[in-house]
mmCIF file of C-alpha atoms in Angstrom:
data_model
loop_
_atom_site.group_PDB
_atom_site.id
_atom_site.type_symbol
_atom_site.label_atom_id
_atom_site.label_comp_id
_atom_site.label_asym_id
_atom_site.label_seq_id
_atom_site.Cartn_x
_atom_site.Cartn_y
_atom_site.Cartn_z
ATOM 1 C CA UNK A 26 97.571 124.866 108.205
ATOM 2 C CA UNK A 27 95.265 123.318 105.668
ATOM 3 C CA UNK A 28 94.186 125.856 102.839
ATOM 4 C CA UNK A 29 90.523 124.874 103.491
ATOM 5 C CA UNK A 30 90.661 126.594 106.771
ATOM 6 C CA UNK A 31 92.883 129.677 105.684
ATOM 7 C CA UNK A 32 90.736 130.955 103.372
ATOM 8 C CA UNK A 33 87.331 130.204 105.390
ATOM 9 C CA UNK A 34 85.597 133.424 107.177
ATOM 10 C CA UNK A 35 83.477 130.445 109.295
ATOM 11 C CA UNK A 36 84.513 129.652 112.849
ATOM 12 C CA UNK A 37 86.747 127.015 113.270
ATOM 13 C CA UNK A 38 85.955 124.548 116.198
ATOM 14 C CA UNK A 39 88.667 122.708 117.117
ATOM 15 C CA UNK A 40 87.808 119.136 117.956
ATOM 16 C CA UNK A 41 89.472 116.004 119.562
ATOM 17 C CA UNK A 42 89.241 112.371 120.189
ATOM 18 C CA UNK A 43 90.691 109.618 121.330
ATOM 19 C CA UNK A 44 91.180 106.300 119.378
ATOM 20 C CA UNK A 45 92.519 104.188 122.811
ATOM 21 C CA UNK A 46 93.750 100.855 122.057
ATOM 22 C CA UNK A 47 94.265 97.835 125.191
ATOM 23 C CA UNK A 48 96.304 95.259 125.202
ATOM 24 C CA UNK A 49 94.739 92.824 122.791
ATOM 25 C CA UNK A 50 94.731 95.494 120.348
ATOM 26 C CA UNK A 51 91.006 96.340 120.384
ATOM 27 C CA UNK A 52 90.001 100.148 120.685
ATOM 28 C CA UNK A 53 87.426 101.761 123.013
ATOM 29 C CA UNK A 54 83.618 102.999 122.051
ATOM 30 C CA UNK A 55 81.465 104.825 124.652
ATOM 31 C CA UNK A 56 77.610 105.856 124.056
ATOM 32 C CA UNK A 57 76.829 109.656 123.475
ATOM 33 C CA UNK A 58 74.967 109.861 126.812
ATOM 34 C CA UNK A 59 71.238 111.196 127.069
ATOM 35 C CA UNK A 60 70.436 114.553 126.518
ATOM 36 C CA UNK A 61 73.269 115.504 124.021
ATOM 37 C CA UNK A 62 72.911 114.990 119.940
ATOM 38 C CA UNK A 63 72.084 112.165 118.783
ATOM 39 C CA UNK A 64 72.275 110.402 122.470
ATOM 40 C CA UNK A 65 72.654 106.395 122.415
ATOM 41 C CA UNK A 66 74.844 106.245 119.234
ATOM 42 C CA UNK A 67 78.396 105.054 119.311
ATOM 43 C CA UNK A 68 81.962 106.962 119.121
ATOM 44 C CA UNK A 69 85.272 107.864 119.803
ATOM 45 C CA UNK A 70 85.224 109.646 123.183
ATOM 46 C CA UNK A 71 86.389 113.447 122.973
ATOM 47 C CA UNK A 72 85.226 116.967 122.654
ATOM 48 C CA UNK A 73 86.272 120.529 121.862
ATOM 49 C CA UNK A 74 89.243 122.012 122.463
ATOM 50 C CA UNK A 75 89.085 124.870 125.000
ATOM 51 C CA UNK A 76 91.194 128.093 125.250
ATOM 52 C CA UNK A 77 94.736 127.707 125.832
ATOM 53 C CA UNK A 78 94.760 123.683 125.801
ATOM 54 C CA UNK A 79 97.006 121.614 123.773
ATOM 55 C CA UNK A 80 95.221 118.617 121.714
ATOM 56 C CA UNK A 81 96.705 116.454 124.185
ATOM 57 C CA UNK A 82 95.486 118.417 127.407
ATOM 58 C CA UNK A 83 92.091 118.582 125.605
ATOM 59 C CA UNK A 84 91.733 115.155 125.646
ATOM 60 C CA UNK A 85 93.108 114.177 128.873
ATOM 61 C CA UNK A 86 90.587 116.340 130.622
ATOM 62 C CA UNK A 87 87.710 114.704 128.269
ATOM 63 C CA UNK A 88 88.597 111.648 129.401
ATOM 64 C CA UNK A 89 88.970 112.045 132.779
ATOM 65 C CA UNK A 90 85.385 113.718 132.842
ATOM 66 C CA UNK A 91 84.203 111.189 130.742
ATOM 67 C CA UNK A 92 85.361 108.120 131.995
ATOM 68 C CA UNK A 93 87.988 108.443 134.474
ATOM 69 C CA UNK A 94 90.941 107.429 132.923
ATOM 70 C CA UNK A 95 93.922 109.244 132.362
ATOM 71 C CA UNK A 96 95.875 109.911 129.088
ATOM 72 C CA UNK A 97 99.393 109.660 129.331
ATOM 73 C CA UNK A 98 100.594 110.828 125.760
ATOM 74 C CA UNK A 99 99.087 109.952 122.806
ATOM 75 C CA UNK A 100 100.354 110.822 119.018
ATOM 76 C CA UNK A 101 98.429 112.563 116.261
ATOM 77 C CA UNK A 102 96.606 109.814 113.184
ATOM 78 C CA UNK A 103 93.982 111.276 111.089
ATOM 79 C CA UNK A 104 92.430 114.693 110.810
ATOM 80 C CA UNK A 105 89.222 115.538 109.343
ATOM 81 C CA UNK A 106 87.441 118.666 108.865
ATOM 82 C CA UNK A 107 83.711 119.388 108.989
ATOM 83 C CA UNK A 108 81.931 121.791 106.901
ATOM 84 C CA UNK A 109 78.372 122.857 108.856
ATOM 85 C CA UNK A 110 76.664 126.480 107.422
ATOM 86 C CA UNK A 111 77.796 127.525 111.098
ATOM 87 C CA UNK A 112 81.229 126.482 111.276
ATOM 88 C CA UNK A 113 84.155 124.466 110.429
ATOM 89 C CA UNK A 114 84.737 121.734 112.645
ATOM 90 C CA UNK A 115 88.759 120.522 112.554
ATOM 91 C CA UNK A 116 88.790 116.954 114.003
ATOM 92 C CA UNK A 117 91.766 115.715 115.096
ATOM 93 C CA UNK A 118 92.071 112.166 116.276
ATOM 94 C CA UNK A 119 94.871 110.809 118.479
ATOM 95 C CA UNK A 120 96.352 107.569 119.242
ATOM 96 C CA UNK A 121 96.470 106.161 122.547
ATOM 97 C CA UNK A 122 98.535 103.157 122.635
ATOM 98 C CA UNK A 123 97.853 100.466 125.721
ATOM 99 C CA UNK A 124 100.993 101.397 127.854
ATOM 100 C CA UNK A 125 99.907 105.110 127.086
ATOM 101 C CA UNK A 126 96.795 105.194 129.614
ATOM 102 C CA UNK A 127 96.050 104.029 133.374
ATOM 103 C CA UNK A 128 93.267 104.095 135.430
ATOM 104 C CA UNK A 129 89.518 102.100 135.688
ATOM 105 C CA UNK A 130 86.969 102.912 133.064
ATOM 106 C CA UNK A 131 84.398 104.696 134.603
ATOM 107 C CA UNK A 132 81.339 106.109 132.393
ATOM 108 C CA UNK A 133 81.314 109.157 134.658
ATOM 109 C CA UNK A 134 78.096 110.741 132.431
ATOM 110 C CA UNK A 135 75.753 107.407 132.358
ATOM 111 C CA UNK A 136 77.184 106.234 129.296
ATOM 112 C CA UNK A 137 78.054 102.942 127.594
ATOM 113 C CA UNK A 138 81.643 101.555 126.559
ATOM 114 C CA UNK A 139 82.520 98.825 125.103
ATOM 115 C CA UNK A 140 86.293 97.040 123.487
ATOM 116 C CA UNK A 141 85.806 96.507 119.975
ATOM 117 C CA UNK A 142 87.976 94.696 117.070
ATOM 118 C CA UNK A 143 88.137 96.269 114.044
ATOM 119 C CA UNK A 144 86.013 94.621 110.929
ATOM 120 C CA UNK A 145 83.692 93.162 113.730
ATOM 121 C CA UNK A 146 81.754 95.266 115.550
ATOM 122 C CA UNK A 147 79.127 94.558 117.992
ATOM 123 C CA UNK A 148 78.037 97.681 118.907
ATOM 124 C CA UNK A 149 75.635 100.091 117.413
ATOM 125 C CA UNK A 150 73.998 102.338 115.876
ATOM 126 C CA UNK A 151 77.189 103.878 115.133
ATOM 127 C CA UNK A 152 77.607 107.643 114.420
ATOM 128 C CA UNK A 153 77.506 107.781 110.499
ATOM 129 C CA UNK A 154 80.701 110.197 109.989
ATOM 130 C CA UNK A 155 82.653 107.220 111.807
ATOM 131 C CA UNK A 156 82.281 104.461 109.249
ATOM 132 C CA UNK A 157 85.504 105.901 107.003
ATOM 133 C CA UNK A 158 87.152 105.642 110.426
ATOM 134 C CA UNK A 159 86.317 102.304 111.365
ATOM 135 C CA UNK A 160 87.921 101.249 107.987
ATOM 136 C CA UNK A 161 90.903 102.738 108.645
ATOM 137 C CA UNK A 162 91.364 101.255 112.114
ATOM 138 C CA UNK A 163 91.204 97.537 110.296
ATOM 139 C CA UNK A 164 94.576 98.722 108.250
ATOM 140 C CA UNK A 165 98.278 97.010 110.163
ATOM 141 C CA UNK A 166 100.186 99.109 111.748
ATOM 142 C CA UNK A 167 102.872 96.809 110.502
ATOM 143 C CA UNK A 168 103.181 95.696 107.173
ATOM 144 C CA UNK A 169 105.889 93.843 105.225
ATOM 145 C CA UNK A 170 106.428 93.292 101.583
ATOM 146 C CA UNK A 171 107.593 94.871 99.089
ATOM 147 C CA UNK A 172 105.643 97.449 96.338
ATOM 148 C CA UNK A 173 106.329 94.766 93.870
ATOM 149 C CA UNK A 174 104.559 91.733 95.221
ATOM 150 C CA UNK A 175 102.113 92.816 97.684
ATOM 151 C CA UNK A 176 101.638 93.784 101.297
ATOM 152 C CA UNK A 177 101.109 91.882 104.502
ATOM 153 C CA UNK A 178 100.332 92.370 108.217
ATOM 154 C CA UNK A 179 97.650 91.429 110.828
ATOM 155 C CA UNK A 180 95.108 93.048 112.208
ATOM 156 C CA UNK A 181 92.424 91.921 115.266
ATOM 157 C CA UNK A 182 90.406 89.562 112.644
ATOM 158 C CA UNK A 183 93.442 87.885 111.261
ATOM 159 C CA UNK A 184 96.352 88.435 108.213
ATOM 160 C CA UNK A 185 95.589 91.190 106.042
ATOM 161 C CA UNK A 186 96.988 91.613 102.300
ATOM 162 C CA UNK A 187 97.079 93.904 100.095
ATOM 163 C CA UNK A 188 98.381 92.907 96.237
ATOM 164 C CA UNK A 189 98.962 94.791 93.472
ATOM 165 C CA UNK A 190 96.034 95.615 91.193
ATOM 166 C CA UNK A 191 97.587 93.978 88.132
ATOM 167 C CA UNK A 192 97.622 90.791 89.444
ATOM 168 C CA UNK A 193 94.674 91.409 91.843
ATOM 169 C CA UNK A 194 91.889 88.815 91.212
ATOM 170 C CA UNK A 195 88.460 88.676 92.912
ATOM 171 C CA UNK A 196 88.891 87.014 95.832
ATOM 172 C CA UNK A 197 91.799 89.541 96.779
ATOM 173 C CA UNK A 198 89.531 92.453 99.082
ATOM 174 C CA UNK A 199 92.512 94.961 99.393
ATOM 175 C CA UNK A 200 94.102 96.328 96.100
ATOM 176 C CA UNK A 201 97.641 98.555 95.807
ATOM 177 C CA UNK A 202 97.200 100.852 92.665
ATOM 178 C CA UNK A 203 99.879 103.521 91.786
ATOM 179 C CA UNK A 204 98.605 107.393 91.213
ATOM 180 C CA UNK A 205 99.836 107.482 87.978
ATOM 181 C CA UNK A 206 97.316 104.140 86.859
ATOM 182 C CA UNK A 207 94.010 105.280 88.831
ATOM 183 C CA UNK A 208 94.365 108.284 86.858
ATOM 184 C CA UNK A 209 94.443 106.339 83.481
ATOM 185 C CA UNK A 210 91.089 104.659 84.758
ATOM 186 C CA UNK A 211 89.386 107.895 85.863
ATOM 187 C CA UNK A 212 87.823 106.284 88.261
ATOM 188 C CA UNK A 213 88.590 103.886 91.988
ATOM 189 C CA UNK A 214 89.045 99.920 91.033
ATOM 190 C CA UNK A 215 86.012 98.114 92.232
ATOM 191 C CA UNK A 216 87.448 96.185 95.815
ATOM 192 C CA UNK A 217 86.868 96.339 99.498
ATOM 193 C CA UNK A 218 89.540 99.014 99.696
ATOM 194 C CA UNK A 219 92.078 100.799 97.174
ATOM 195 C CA UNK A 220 95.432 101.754 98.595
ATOM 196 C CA UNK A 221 97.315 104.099 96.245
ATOM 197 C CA UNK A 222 100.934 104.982 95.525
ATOM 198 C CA UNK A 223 102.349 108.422 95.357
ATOM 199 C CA UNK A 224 105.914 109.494 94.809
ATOM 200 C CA UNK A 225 105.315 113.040 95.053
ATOM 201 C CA UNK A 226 103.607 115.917 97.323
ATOM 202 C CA UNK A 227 101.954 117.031 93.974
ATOM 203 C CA UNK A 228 100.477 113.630 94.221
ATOM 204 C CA UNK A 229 99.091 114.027 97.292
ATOM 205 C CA UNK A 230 95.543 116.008 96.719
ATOM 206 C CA UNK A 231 94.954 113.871 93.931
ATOM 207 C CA UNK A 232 94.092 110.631 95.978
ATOM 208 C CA UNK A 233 91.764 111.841 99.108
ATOM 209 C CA UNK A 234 89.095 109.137 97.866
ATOM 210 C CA UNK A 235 91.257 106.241 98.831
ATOM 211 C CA UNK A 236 91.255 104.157 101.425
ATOM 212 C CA UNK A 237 95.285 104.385 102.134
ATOM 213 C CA UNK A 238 97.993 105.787 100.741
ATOM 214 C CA UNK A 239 101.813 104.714 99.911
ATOM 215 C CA UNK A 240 103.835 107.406 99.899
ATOM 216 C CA UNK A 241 107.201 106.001 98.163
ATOM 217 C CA UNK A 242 110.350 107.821 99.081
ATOM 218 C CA UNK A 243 113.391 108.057 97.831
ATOM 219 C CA UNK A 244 115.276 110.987 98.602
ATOM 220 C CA UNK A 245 115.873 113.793 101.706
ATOM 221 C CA UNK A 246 113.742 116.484 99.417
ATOM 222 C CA UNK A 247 110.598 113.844 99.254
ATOM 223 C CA UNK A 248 111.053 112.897 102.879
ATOM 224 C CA UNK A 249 110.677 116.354 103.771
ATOM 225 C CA UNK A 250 107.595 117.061 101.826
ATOM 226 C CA UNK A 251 105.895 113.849 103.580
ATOM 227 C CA UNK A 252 106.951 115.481 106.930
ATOM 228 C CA UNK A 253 105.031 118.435 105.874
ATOM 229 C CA UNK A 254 101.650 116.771 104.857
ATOM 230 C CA UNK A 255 102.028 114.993 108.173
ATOM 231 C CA UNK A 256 102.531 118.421 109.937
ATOM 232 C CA UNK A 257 99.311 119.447 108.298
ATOM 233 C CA UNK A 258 97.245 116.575 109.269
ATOM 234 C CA UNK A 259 96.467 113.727 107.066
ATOM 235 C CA UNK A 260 92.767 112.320 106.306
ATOM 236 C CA UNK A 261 93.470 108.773 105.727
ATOM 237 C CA UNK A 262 96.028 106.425 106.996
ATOM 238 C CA UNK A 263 99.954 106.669 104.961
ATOM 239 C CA UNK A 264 101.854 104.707 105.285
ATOM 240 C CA UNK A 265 105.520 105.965 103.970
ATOM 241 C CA UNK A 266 107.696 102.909 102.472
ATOM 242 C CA UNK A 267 111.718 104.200 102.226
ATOM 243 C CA UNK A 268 114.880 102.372 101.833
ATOM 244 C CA UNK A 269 116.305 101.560 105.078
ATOM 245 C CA UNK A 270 118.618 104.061 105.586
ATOM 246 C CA UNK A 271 116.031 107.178 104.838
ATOM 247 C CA UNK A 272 113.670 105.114 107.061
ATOM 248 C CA UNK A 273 115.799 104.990 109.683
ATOM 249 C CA UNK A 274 116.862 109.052 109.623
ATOM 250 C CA UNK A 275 112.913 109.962 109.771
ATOM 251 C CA UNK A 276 111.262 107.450 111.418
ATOM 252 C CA UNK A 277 110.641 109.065 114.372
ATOM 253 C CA UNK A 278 109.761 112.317 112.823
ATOM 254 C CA UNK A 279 106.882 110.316 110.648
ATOM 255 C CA UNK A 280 106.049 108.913 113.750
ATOM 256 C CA UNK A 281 105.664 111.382 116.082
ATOM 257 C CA UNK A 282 103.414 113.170 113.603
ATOM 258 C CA UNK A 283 100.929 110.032 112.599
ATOM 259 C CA UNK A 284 102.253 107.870 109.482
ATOM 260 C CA UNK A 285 100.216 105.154 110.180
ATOM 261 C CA UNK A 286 102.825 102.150 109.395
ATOM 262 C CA UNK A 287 106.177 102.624 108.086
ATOM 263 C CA UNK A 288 107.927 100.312 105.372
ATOM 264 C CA UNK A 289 111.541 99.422 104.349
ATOM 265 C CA UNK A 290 111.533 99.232 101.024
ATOM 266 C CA UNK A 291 113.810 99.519 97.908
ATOM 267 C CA UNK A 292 112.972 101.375 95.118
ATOM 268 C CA UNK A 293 114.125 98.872 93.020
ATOM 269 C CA UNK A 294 111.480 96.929 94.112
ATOM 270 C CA UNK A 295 108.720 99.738 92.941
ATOM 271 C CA UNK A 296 105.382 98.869 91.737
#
């Protein structure tokens, strides 16, 4: 479990939600009905996680009370934890893919929902902790590419690219920096979002201002150490790139535990 939470005497509440997607790819919003904190705004349906429940169980029952659907399976993506003077809130958000839920939306509490895209939202005011969130929804869940040259995929407003920051120029929104040169700069490359390159788990702590991460792997011992960040929940989206035969021995471990997009890729063919 993450070290944040080990050594804190605060109560842990133990949150989740659910980021469910539809067929054209968009995700679901509902309104925080009237009566609760900050009532009207827009989020990611959930709630706390009761005695005995699973994270899954958790949020089936939410959103059957909610708004009547029901929640197949769903897969772990980002975790974030809250620091309040009462308490430490561990938020856990899950994946619901389309095929993964049935049932009629019903806003069972006199709520709002709405399908959104991602990068064009037309819904608000939105609760402030989710705009890190929204960003991360924009980011492919399928890229090709290589490190070398630059990513591409597609998300609900179009193609998406992300290129290398040496050859980066200004019209290029999405930049691909390794660890190693963000450190040389001290400081994140001006761009509408920095994805960063790690090789190692040391690596890892080092980046949690970034917008995405690479994780490059090479070898069984490395593989294993991004199974274990992914065991212990991971803040932004990674996205592991691995030549194809590592890829194919882990990729349903990564999976299963929320690597956001995996990659073949050769190491040759590093940044």
């Amino acid at each position: 479990m993450n070290q944040t939470i080990l050594s804190d005497t605060r109560p842990l509440v133990r949150v989740v939600a659910g980021i469910v997607l539809n067929g054209r790819g968009e995700f679901l919003l509902s309104s925080r009905p009237e009566g609760k904190p900050y009532a009207g705004y827009w989020e990611f349906a959930g709630g706390k996680i009761e005695a005995g429940e699973t994270e899954l169980q958790a949020l089936q029952r939410e959103f059957e009370e909610e708004l009547g659907i029901r929640i197949h399976t769903a897969r772990p993506w980002l975790t974030k934890i809250h620091s309040y003077e009462h308490a430490l809130v561990h938020l856990r958000f899950l994946r619901v893919e389309a095929h993964e839920w049935s049932g009629a939306l019903q806003p069972r509490e006199g709520q709002q929902w709405a399908w959104q895209k991602a990068g064009d939202f037309t819904v608000s005011p939105m609760l402030p902790a989710n705009g890190a969130l929204l960003k991360a929804l924009s980011v492919p869940t399928r890229l090709k590419g290589r490190l070398k040259t630059g990513l591409y995929g597609e998300n609900g407003m179009g193609e998406y690219r992300v290129v290398p920051f040496e050859s980066a120029e200004p019209q290029h929104d999405n930049i691909l920096i390794r660890e190693e040169k963000l450190r040389q700069l001290g400081k994140m490359p001006e761009a509408g979002s920095v994805w960063v390159v790690i090789e190692t788990a040391d690596q890892w702590p080092c980046i949690q201002d970034a917008d995405a991460a690479v994780w490059q792997i090479n070898d069984a011992e490395t593989a294993e150490a991004a199974y274990a960040v992914l065991s212990d929940g991971v803040s932004l989206p990674l996205v592991i790139a691995a030549p194809p035969k590592l890829l194919e021995q882990y990729r349903s471990r990564w999976h299963a535990l929320g690597a956001h997009a995996l990659l073949a890729d050769d190491a040759a063919e590093a940044v």
